[in-house]
Tab-separated table of C-alpha atoms in Angstrom:
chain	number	residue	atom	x	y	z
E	1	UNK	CA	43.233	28.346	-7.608
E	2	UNK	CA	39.543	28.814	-6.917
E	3	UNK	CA	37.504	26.699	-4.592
E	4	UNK	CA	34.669	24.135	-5.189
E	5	UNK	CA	30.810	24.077	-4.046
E	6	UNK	CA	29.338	21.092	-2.881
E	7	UNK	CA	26.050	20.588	-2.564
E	8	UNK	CA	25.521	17.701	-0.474
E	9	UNK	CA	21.928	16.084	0.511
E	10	UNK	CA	22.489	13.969	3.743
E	11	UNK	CA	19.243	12.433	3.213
E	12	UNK	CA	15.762	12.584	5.015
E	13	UNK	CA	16.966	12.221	8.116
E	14	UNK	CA	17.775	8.624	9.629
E	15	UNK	CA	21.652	9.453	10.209
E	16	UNK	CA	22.542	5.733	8.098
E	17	UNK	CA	20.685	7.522	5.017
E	18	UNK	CA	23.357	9.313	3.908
E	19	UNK	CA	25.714	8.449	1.516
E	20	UNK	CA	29.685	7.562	0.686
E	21	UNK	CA	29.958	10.530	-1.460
E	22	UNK	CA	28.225	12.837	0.858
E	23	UNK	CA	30.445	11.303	3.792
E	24	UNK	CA	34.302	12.188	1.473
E	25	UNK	CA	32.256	15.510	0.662
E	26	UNK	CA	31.760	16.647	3.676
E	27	UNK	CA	35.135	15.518	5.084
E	28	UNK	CA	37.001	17.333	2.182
E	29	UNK	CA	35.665	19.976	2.605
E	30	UNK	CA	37.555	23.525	4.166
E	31	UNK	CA	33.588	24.890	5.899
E	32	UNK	CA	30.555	23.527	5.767
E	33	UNK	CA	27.496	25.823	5.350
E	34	UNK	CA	24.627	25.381	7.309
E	35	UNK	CA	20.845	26.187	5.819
E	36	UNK	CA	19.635	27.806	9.149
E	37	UNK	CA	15.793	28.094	8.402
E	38	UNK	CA	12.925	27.426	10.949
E	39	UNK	CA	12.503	23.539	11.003
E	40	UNK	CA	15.134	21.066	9.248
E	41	UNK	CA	18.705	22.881	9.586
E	42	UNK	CA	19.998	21.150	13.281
E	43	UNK	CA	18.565	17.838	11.537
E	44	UNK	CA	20.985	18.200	8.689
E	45	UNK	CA	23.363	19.460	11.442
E	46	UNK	CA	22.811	16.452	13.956
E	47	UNK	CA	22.922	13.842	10.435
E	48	UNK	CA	26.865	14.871	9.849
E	49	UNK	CA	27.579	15.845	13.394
E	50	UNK	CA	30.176	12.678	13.673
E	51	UNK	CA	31.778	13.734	10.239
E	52	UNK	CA	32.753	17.284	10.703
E	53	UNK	CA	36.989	17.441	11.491
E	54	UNK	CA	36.589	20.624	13.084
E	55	UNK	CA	35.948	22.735	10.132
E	56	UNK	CA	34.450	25.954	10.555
E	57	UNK	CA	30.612	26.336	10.083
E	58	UNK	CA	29.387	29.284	7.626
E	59	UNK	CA	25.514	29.915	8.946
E	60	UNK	CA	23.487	30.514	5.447
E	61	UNK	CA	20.427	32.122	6.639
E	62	UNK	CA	17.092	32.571	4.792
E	63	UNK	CA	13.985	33.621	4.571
E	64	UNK	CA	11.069	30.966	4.336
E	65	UNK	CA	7.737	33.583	4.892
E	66	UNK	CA	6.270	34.937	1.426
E	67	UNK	CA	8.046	38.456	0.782
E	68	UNK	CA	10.375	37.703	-2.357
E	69	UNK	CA	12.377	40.358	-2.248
E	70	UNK	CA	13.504	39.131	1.451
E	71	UNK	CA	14.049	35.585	-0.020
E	72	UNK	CA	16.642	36.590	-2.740
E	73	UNK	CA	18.111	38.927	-0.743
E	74	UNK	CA	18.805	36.561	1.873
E	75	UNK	CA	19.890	34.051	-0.819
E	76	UNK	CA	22.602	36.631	-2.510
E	77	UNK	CA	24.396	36.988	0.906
E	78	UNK	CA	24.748	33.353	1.074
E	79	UNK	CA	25.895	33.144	-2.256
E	80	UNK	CA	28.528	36.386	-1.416
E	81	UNK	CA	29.404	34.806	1.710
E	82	UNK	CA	30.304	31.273	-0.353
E	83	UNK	CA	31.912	32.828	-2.696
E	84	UNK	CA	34.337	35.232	-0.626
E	85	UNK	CA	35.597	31.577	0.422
E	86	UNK	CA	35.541	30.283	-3.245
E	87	UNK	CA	37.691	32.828	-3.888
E	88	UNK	CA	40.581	32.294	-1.538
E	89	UNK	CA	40.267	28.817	-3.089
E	90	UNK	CA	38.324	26.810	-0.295
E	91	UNK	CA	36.095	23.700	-0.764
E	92	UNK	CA	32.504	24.389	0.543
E	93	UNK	CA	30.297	21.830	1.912
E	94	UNK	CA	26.613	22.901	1.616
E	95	UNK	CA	24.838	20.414	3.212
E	96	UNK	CA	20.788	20.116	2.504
E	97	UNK	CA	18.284	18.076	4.185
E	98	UNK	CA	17.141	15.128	1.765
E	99	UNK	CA	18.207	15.926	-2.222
E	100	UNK	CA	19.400	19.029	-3.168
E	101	UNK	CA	17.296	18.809	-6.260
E	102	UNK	CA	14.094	18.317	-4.809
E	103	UNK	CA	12.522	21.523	-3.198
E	104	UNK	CA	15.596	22.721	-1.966
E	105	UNK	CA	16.542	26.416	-0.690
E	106	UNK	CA	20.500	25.092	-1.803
E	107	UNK	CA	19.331	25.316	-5.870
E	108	UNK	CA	19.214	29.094	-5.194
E	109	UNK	CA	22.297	29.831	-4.203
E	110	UNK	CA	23.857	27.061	-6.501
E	111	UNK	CA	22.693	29.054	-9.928
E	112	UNK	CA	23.717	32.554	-8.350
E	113	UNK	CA	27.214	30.829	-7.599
E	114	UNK	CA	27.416	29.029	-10.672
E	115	UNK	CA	27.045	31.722	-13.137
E	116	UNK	CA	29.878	33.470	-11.294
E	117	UNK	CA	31.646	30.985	-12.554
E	118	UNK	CA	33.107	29.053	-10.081
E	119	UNK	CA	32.960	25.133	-10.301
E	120	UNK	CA	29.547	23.373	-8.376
E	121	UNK	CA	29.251	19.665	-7.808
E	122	UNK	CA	25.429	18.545	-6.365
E	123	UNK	CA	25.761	14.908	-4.490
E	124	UNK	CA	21.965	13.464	-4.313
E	125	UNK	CA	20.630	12.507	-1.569
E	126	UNK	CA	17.669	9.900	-0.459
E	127	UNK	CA	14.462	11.872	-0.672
E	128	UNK	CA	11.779	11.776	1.779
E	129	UNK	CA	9.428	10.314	-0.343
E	130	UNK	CA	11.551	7.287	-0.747
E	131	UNK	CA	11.909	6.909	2.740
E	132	UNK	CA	8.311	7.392	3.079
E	133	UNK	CA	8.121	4.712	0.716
E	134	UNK	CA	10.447	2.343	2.024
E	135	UNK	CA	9.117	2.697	5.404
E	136	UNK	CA	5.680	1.858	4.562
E	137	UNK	CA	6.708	-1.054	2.164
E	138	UNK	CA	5.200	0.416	-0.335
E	139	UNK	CA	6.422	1.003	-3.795
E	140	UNK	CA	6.108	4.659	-5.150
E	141	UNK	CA	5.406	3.130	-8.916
E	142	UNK	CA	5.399	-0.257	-10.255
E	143	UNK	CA	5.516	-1.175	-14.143
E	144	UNK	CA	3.297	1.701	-16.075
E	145	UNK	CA	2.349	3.626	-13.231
E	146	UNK	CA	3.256	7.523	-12.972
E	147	UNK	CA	3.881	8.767	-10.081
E	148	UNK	CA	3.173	12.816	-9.354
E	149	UNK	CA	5.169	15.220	-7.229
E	150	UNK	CA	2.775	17.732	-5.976
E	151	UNK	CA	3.417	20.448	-3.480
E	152	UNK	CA	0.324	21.247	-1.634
E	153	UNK	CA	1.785	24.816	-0.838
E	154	UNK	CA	-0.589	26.768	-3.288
E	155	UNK	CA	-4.303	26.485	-3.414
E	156	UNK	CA	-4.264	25.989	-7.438
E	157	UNK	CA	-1.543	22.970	-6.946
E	158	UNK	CA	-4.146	21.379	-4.308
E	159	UNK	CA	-6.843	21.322	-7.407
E	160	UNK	CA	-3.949	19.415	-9.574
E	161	UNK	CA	-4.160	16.548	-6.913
E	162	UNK	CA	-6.879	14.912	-8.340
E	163	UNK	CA	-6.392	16.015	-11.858
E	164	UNK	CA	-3.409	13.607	-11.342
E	165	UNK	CA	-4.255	10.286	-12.809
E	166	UNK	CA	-1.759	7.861	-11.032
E	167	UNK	CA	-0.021	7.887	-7.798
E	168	UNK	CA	0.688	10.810	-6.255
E	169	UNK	CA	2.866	12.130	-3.376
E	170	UNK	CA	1.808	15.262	-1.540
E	171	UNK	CA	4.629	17.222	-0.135
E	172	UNK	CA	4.671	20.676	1.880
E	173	UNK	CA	1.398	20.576	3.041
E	174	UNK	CA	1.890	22.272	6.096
E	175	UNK	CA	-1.058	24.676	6.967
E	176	UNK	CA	-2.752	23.198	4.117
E	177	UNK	CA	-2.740	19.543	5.208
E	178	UNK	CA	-6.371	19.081	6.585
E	179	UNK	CA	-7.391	20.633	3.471
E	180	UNK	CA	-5.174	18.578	0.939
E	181	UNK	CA	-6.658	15.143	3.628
E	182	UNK	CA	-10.287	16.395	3.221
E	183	UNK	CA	-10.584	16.678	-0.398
E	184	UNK	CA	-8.982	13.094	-0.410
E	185	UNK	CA	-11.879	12.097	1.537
E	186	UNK	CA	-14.081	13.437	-0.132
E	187	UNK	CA	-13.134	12.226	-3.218
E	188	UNK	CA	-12.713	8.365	-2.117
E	189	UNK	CA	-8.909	8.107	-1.409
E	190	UNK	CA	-9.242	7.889	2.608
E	191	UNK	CA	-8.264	3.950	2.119
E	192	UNK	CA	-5.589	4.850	-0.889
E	193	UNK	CA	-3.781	7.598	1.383
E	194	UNK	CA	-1.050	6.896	4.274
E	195	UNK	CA	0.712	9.941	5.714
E	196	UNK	CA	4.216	9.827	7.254
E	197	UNK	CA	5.232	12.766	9.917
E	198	UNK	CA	9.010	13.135	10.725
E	199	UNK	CA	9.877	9.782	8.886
E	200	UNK	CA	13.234	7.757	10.994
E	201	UNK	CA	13.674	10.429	13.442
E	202	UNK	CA	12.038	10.011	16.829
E	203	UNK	CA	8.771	11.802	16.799
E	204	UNK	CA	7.920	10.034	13.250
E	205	UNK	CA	4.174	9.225	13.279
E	206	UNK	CA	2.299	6.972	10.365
E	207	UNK	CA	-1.059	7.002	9.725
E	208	UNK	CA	-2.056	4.319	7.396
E	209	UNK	CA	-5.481	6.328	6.304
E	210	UNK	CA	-7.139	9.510	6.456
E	211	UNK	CA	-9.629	8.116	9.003
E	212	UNK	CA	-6.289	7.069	11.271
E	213	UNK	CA	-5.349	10.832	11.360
E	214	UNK	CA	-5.093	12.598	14.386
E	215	UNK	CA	-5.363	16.522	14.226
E	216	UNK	CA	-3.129	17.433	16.837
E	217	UNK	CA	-0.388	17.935	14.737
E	218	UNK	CA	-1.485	19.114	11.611
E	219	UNK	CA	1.412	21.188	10.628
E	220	UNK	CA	4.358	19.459	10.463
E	221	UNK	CA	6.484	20.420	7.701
E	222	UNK	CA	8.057	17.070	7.034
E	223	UNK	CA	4.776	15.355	6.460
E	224	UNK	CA	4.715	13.345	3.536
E	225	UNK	CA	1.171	12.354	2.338
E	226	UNK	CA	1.262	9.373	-0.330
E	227	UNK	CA	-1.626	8.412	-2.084
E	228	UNK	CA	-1.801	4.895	-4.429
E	229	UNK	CA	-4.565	5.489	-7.151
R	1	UNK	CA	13.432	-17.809	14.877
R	2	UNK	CA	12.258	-17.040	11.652
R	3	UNK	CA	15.024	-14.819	9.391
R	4	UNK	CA	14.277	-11.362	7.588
R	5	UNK	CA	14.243	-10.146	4.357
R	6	UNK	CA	15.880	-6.694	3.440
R	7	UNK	CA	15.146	-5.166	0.234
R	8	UNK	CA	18.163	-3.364	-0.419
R	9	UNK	CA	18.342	-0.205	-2.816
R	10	UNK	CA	22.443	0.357	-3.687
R	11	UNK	CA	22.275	3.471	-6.014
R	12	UNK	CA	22.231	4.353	-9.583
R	13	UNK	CA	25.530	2.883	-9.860
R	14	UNK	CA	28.150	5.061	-8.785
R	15	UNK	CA	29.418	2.738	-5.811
R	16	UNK	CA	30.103	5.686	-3.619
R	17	UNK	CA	26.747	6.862	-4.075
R	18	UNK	CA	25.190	4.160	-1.469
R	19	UNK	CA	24.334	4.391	1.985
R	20	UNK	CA	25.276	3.310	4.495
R	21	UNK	CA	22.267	1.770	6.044
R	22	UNK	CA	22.257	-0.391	2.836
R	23	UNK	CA	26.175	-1.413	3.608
R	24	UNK	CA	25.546	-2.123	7.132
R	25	UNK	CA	22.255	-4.245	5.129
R	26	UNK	CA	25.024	-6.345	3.345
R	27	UNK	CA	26.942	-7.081	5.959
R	28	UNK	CA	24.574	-8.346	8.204
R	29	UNK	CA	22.958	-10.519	5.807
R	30	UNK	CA	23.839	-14.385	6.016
R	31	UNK	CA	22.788	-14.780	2.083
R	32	UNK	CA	22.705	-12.134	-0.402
R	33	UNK	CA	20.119	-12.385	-3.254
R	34	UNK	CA	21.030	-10.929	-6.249
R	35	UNK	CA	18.179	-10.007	-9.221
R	36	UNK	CA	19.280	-11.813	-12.696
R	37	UNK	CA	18.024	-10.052	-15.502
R	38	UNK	CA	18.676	-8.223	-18.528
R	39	UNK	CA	20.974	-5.056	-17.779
R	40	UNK	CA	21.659	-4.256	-14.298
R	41	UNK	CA	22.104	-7.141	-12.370
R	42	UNK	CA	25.986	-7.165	-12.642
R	43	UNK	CA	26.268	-3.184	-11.789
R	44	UNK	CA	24.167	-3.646	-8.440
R	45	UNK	CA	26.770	-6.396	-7.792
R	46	UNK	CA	29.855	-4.628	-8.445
R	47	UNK	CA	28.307	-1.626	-6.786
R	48	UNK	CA	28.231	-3.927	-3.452
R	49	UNK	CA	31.173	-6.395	-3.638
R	50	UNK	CA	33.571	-4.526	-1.389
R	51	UNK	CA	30.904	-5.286	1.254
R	52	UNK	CA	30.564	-8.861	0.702
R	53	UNK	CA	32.014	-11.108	3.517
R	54	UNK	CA	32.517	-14.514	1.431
R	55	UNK	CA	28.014	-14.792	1.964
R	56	UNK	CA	26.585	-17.435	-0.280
R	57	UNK	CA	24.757	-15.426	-3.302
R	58	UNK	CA	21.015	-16.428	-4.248
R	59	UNK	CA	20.821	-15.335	-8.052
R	60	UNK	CA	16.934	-14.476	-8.525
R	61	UNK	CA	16.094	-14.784	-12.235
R	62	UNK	CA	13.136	-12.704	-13.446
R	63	UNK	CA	11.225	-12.729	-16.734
R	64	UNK	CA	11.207	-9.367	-18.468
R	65	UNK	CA	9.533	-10.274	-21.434
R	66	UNK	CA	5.656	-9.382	-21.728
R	67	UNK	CA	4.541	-12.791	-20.987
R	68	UNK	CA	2.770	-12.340	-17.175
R	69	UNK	CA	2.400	-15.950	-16.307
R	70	UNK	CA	6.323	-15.945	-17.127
R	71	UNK	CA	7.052	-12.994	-15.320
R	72	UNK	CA	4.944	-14.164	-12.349
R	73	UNK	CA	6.416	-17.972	-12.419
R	74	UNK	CA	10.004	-16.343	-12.048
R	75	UNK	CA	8.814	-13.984	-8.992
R	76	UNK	CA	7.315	-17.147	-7.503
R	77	UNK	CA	9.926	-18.917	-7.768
R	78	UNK	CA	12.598	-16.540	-6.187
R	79	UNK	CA	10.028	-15.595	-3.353
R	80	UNK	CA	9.714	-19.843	-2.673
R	81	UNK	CA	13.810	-19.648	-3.083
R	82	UNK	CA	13.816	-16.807	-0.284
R	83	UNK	CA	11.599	-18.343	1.834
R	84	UNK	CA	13.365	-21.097	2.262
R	85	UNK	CA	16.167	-19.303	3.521
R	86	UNK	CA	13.856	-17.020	5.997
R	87	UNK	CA	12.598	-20.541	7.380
R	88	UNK	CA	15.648	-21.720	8.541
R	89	UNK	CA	16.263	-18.328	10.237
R	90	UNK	CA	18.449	-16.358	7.803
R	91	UNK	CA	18.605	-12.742	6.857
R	92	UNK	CA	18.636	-12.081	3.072
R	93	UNK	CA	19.788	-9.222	1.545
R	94	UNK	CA	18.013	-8.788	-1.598
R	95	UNK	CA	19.922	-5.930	-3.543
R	96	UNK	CA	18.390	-3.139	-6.107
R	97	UNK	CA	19.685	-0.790	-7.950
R	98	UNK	CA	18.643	2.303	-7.734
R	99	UNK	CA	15.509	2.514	-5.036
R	100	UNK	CA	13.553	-0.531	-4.058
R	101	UNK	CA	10.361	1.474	-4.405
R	102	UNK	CA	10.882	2.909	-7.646
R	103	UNK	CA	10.320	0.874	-10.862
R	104	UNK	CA	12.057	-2.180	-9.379
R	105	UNK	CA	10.867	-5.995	-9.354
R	106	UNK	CA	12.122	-6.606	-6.051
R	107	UNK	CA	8.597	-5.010	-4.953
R	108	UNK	CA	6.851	-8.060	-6.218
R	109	UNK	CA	8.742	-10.331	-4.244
R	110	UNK	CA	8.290	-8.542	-1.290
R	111	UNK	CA	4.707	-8.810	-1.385
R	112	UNK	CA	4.720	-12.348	-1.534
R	113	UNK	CA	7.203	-12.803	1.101
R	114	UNK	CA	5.149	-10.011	3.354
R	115	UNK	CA	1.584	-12.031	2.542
R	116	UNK	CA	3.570	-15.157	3.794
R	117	UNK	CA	4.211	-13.425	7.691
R	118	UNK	CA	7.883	-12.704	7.586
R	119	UNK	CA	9.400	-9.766	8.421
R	120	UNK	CA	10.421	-7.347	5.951
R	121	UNK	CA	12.921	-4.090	5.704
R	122	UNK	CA	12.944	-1.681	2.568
R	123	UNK	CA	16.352	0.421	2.538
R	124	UNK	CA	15.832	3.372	0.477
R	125	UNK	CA	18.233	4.289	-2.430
R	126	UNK	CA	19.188	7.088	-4.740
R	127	UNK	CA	17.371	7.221	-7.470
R	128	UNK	CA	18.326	7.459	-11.209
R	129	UNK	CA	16.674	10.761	-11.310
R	130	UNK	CA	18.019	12.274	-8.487
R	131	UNK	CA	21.955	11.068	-10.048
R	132	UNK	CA	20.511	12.717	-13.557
R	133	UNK	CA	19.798	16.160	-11.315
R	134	UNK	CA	22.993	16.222	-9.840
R	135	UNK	CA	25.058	15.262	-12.540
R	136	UNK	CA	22.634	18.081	-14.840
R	137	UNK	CA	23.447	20.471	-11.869
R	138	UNK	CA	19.082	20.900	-12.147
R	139	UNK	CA	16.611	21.327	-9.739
R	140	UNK	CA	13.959	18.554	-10.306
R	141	UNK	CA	11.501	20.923	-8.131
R	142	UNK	CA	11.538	24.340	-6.459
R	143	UNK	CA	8.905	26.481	-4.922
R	144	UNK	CA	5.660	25.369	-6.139
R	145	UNK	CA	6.664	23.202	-9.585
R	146	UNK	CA	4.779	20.080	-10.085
R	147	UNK	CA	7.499	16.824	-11.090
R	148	UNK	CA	6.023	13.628	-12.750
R	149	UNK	CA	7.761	10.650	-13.219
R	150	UNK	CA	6.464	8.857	-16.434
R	151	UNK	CA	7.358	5.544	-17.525
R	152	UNK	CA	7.453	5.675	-21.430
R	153	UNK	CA	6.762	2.030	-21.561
R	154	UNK	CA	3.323	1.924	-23.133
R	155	UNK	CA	1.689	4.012	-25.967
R	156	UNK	CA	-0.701	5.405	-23.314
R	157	UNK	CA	1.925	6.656	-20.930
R	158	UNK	CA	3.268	8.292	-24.076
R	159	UNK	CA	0.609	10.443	-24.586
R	160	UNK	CA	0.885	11.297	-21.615
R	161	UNK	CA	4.164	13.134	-21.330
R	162	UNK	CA	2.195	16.235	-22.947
R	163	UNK	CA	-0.824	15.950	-20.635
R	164	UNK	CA	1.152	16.574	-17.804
R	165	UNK	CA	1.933	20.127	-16.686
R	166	UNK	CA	5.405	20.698	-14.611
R	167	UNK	CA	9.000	18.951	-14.748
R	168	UNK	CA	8.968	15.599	-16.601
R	169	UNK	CA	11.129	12.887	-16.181
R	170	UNK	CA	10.277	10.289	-18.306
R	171	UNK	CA	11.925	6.941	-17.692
R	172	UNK	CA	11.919	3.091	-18.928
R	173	UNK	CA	11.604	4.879	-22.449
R	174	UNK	CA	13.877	1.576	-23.925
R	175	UNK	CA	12.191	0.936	-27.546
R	176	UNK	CA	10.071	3.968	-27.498
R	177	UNK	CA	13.079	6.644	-26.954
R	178	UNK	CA	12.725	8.235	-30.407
R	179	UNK	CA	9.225	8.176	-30.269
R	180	UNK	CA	9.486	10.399	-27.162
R	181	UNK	CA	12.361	12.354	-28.052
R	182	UNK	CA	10.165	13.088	-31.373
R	183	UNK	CA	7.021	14.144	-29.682
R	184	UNK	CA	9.001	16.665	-27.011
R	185	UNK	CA	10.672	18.070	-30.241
R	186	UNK	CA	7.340	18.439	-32.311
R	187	UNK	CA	5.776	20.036	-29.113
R	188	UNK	CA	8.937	22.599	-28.763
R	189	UNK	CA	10.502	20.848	-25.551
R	190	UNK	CA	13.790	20.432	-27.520
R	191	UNK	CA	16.013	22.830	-25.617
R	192	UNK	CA	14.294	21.995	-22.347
R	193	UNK	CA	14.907	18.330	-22.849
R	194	UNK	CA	17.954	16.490	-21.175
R	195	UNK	CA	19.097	13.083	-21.382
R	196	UNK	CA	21.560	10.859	-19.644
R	197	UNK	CA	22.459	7.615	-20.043
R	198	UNK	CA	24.274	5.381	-17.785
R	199	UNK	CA	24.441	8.403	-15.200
R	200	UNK	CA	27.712	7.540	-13.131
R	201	UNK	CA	28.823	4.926	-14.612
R	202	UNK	CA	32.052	4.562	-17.183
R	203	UNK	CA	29.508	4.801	-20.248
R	204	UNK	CA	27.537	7.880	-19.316
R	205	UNK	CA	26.448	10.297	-22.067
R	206	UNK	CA	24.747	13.522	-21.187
R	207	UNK	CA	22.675	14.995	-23.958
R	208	UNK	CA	21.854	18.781	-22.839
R	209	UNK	CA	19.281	19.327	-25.628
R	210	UNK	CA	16.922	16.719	-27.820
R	211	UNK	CA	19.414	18.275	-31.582
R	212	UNK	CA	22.300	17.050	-29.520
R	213	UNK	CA	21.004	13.254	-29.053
R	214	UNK	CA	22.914	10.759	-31.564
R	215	UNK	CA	20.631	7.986	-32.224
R	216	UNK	CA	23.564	5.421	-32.383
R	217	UNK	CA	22.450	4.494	-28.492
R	218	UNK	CA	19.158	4.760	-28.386
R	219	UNK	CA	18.056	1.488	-26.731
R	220	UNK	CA	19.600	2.197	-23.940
R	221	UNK	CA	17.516	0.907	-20.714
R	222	UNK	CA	19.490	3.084	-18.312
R	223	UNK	CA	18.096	6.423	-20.334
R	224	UNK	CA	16.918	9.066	-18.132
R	225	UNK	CA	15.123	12.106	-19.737
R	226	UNK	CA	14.272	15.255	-17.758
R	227	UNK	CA	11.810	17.991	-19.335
R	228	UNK	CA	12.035	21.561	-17.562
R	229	UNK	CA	8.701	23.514	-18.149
């Protein structure tokens, strides 16, 4: 009999964010496979740290700069390295930061794996938006409101930001981040805009406006920016 | 000492898809309020009642009709109920399903009870969407893909749906589901149209295309639709 994929989100970070399911996942299964990308895989690590039962640890690693070609390439040998232990019928726990279906590098290898026909199962996790959201006290969207997903990781997504008519959270900012905060300004939003860095793990930082920011560290990948039209 | 309020998101209704910040939540609380409406009060219940330890229940009843001075009597009324509790010191556990921040009344309470001085705790939760993703075994987002989350409740919001470029999901669509369903169709979204219904619980339906919908449930407040661009 064949194995089974998992994909597991542990959640944004605070070690009581993750779920039941992802707890049973992770302790059924035979390895766990560990994103190992700059930023975010010891944090997934360090989440399940107190789950593992001394299963073996398959290190997935990948490419985050631009070159595609390195990307998929780097995503078919985790997929070939999965799937040599599909084959001799072991359960794989793939564990993700956050959700695995929000701007996760797990959704690659998922599709490669799935279309080889073996059987996938994706357990959500608590985004960090929501935790953003919930550690503000702030709700993401109330009765009619939309509420827009934007990565601000391309220049022609940061012009969608305030073709957005609603509320709006601005993920992956990174080096773009005091571009994505002036245009805010610019436009009015300094007041309507909070920014959470590193939400529930030590170093998290909140700003509750643009004119609260502080420069110094202006590229943190897990900054969440979440503006309230 | 003055008690504190938790605002307590359990999941989309698979019970082992809470955390277990939110269990830890329950068990801490002296009372636990529980929302009384339409639909979903009874799952976020069931979801939690192997975590109850014999605590009083505070059922909140909430207006869901269109009538505001209704709807805002009934959120008075369950923030003066809560208070009450908070003054004489006790924690209350005010359970939501899905995520407190997300489309949820609790939000409105929480204001009041905030604006009044006491203290306050949102618990993040799973989201319906994120449940639909996993259960679709679909990325809601990758690289740089725009996601909106559109309430379908109002004519406006209906328009919309087309309006906004990127992944859709489109949610609260209730009455108007075969208006929406009809204007993704007309607009050639049908194959990249999913819907779910009761995602995780006994009930669910999973509709991977708009020609596979049967309208025989189409009221269904628990509908989630998800539009791939």
């Amino acid at each position: 009999m064949k194995g089974k994929l998992y994909g597991i989100g542990v959640g944004p970070g605070d070690p009581e964010l993750i779920t039941l399911k992802a707890i049973n996942a992770i302790k059924n299964s035979d390895v766990i496979a560990v994103p190992h990308a700059k930023n975010g895989e010891k944090t997934a690590l360090k989440i399940i740290q107190t789950y593992l039962q001394d299963q073996p640890l398959l290190e997935c690693h990948f490419y985050m700069k631009n070159d595609l070609a390195m990307r998929k390439e780097h995503r078919l040998k985790a997929a070939n390295d999965i799937c040599a232990l599909l084959e001799e019928g072991k359960k794989v726990g793939f564990i993700t930061l956050g959700d695995p279906c929000v701007y996760s590098t797990y959704m690659y290898v998922h599709k490669i794996i799935e279309e080889r026909g073996f059987e996938t199962e994706i357990i959500p996790g608590i985004t960090s938006f929501s935790a953003v959201a919930a550690k503000l006290g702030v709700s993401l969207c109330e009765e009619d409101e939309l509420l827009h997903i934007i990565p601000a990781s391309s220049n022609d997504n940061i012009e969608k930001i305030l073709e957005c008519q609603g509320n709006k959270i601005i993920m992956k900012s990174n080096k773009n981040l005091q571009k994505v905060l002036s245009i805010l300004k610019e436009n009015g939003f300094s007041k309507k805009t909070k920014i959470v860095q590193r939400c529930g793990m030590i170093e998290e930082k909140v700003f509750n406006s643009i004119d609260e920011f502080n420069s110094d560290n202006d590229t943190d990948y897990f900054s969440v920016i979440i503006v309230k039209d």
